[in-house]
Amino acid sequence: MIFADAQAAAAGVLRTALAGRSEPYAAGVTVGTRVPGDRSPEIPHLPYVLVRKDTDLPHSSMANTRATLRVTVWHTDADQAHDLAQLCQGLLIVHSGPVIRGVRPATGPLAAVDDTSRGTPGSDIDLSTFTVLANVRPATA
């Protein structure tokens, strides 16, 4: 049994849902599945939402799999990072679609600072991160 790509589906859900939002902290947001190569404050790419799959645990019935999705939000300050993370979490929790059946909260949002990057100094940009548990449908042939 093959399951659809929960990471790509969640990124698509957020990309679509955030595009029409009027909240100032959501303005100009970019959603992706890779850590930005340059996270320095001088590069105008904030806010940025990263969606990554941490785990994938198929149910014994194979009717669905449960994926843990981690969403990390970089923003211009801690409050806006937290607010956007809460919005993203809420948008995922209310979603039900062709790939993701439903979503439950797991951890966070938790505030942090991007202070390490593969052993080198980080960007010192404020971020907020959370995880959700997504029930994912089997892929159709």
GROMACS .gro file of C-alpha atoms in nm:
model
  141
    1MET     CA    1   0.000   0.000   0.000
    2ILE     CA    2   0.130   0.343  -0.094
    3PHE     CA    3   0.022   0.659   0.084
    4ALA     CA    4   0.010   1.004  -0.065
    5ASP     CA    5   0.271   1.267   0.022
    6ALA     CA    6   0.146   1.427   0.345
    7GLN     CA    7   0.429   1.680   0.353
    8ALA     CA    8   0.350   1.817   0.006
    9ALA     CA    9  -0.024   1.806   0.077
   10ALA     CA   10   0.010   2.003   0.401
   11ALA     CA   11   0.234   2.261   0.233
   12GLY     CA   12  -0.026   2.297  -0.042
   13VAL     CA   13  -0.307   2.337   0.211
   14LEU     CA   14  -0.118   2.615   0.390
   15ARG     CA   15  -0.005   2.783   0.068
   16THR     CA   16  -0.366   2.804  -0.055
   17ALA     CA   17  -0.525   2.895   0.278
   18LEU     CA   18  -0.271   3.164   0.368
   19ALA     CA   19  -0.288   3.335   0.027
   20GLY     CA   20  -0.623   3.496   0.106
   21ARG     CA   21  -0.565   3.588   0.470
   22SER     CA   22  -0.593   3.949   0.584
   23GLU     CA   23  -0.391   3.924   0.905
   24PRO     CA   24  -0.083   4.149   0.884
   25TYR     CA   25   0.149   3.873   1.015
   26ALA     CA   26   0.042   3.650   0.721
   27ALA     CA   27   0.115   3.910   0.451
   28GLY     CA   28   0.369   3.797   0.194
   29VAL     CA   29   0.418   3.452   0.350
   30THR     CA   30   0.605   3.184   0.156
   31VAL     CA   31   0.537   2.815   0.229
   32GLY     CA   32   0.790   2.548   0.140
   33THR     CA   33   0.927   2.206   0.226
   34ARG     CA   34   1.296   2.295   0.243
   35VAL     CA   35   1.490   2.510   0.488
   36PRO     CA   36   1.581   2.836   0.315
   37GLY     CA   37   1.946   2.831   0.210
   38ASP     CA   38   2.004   3.187   0.329
   39ARG     CA   39   1.819   3.279   0.646
   40SER     CA   40   2.005   3.602   0.711
   41PRO     CA   41   1.795   3.902   0.824
   42GLU     CA   42   1.917   4.101   0.523
   43ILE     CA   43   1.737   3.874   0.276
   44PRO     CA   44   1.370   3.980   0.246
   45HIS     CA   45   1.207   3.636   0.253
   46LEU     CA   46   1.015   3.658   0.581
   47PRO     CA   47   0.772   3.528   0.681
   48TYR     CA   48   0.862   3.173   0.583
   49VAL     CA   49   0.668   2.855   0.674
   50LEU     CA   50   0.848   2.521   0.650
   51VAL     CA   51   0.650   2.194   0.644
   52ARG     CA   52   0.840   1.867   0.706
   53LYS     CA   53   0.731   1.512   0.783
   54ASP     CA   54   0.891   1.372   1.100
   55THR     CA   55   0.737   1.024   1.103
   56ASP     CA   56   0.497   0.805   0.912
   57LEU     CA   57   0.319   0.521   1.096
   58PRO     CA   58   0.077   0.311   0.890
   59HIS     CA   59  -0.227   0.180   1.077
   60SER     CA   60  -0.238  -0.202   1.096
   61SER     CA   61  -0.553  -0.202   0.881
   62MET     CA   62  -0.362  -0.005   0.614
   63ALA     CA   63  -0.673   0.214   0.579
   64ASN     CA   64  -0.461   0.516   0.659
   65THR     CA   65  -0.125   0.621   0.795
   66ARG     CA   66  -0.055   0.875   1.066
   67ALA     CA   67   0.214   1.125   0.977
   68THR     CA   68   0.371   1.363   1.225
   69LEU     CA   69   0.417   1.694   1.047
   70ARG     CA   70   0.646   1.962   1.187
   71VAL     CA   71   0.574   2.321   1.086
   72THR     CA   72   0.833   2.590   1.157
   73VAL     CA   73   0.762   2.960   1.105
   74TRP     CA   74   1.039   3.220   1.071
   75HIS     CA   75   0.922   3.581   1.110
   76THR     CA   76   1.044   3.933   1.185
   77ASP     CA   77   0.969   3.902   1.558
   78ALA     CA   78   0.865   3.642   1.814
   79ASP     CA   79   0.503   3.757   1.844
   80GLN     CA   80   0.438   3.741   1.470
   81ALA     CA   81   0.612   3.403   1.443
   82HIS     CA   82   0.385   3.268   1.718
   83ASP     CA   83   0.070   3.422   1.571
   84LEU     CA   84   0.140   3.283   1.224
   85ALA     CA   85   0.225   2.941   1.371
   86GLN     CA   86  -0.107   2.937   1.559
   87LEU     CA   87  -0.291   3.032   1.240
   88CYS     CA   88  -0.114   2.757   1.043
   89GLN     CA   89  -0.193   2.502   1.312
   90GLY     CA   90  -0.560   2.601   1.308
   91LEU     CA   91  -0.579   2.586   0.929
   92LEU     CA   92  -0.436   2.235   0.929
   93ILE     CA   93  -0.662   2.115   1.212
   94VAL     CA   94  -0.981   2.219   1.028
   95HIS     CA   95  -0.863   2.069   0.697
   96SER     CA   96  -0.999   1.748   0.548
   97GLY     CA   97  -0.926   1.670   0.187
   98PRO     CA   98  -0.827   1.411  -0.073
   99VAL     CA   99  -0.485   1.336   0.084
  100ILE     CA  100  -0.516   1.437   0.448
  101ARG     CA  101  -0.831   1.299   0.615
  102GLY     CA  102  -0.795   1.494   0.936
  103VAL     CA  103  -0.542   1.658   1.166
  104ARG     CA  104  -0.497   1.672   1.543
  105PRO     CA  105  -0.263   1.897   1.742
  106ALA     CA  106   0.047   1.737   1.891
  107THR     CA  107   0.297   1.991   2.032
  108GLY     CA  108   0.336   2.367   2.036
  109PRO     CA  109   0.356   2.623   1.901
  110LEU     CA  110   0.688   2.669   2.079
  111ALA     CA  111   0.899   2.984   2.048
  112ALA     CA  112   1.266   2.962   1.957
  113VAL     CA  113   1.546   3.151   1.784
  114ASP     CA  114   1.731   3.022   1.477
  115ASP     CA  115   2.069   3.016   1.650
  116THR     CA  116   2.238   2.709   1.499
  117SER     CA  117   2.269   2.590   1.145
  118ARG     CA  118   2.472   2.273   1.089
  119GLY     CA  119   2.736   2.371   1.340
  120THR     CA  120   2.769   2.731   1.222
  121PRO     CA  121   2.612   3.043   1.370
  122GLY     CA  122   2.246   3.080   1.273
  123SER     CA  123   2.050   3.383   1.169
  124ASP     CA  124   1.913   3.486   1.512
  125ILE     CA  125   1.569   3.512   1.347
  126ASP     CA  126   1.268   3.447   1.570
  127LEU     CA  127   1.072   3.134   1.494
  128SER     CA  128   0.787   2.924   1.627
  129THR     CA  129   0.738   2.553   1.567
  130PHE     CA  130   0.464   2.297   1.623
  131THR     CA  131   0.372   1.943   1.527
  132VAL     CA  132   0.041   1.791   1.421
  133LEU     CA  133  -0.074   1.434   1.361
  134ALA     CA  134  -0.223   1.392   1.014
  135ASN     CA  135  -0.429   1.092   0.906
  136VAL     CA  136  -0.337   1.027   0.545
  137ARG     CA  137  -0.544   0.835   0.289
  138PRO     CA  138  -0.390   0.563   0.073
  139ALA     CA  139  -0.290   0.684  -0.273
  140THR     CA  140  -0.532   0.593  -0.551
  141ALA     CA  141  -0.396   0.417  -0.857
   0.00000   0.00000   0.00000
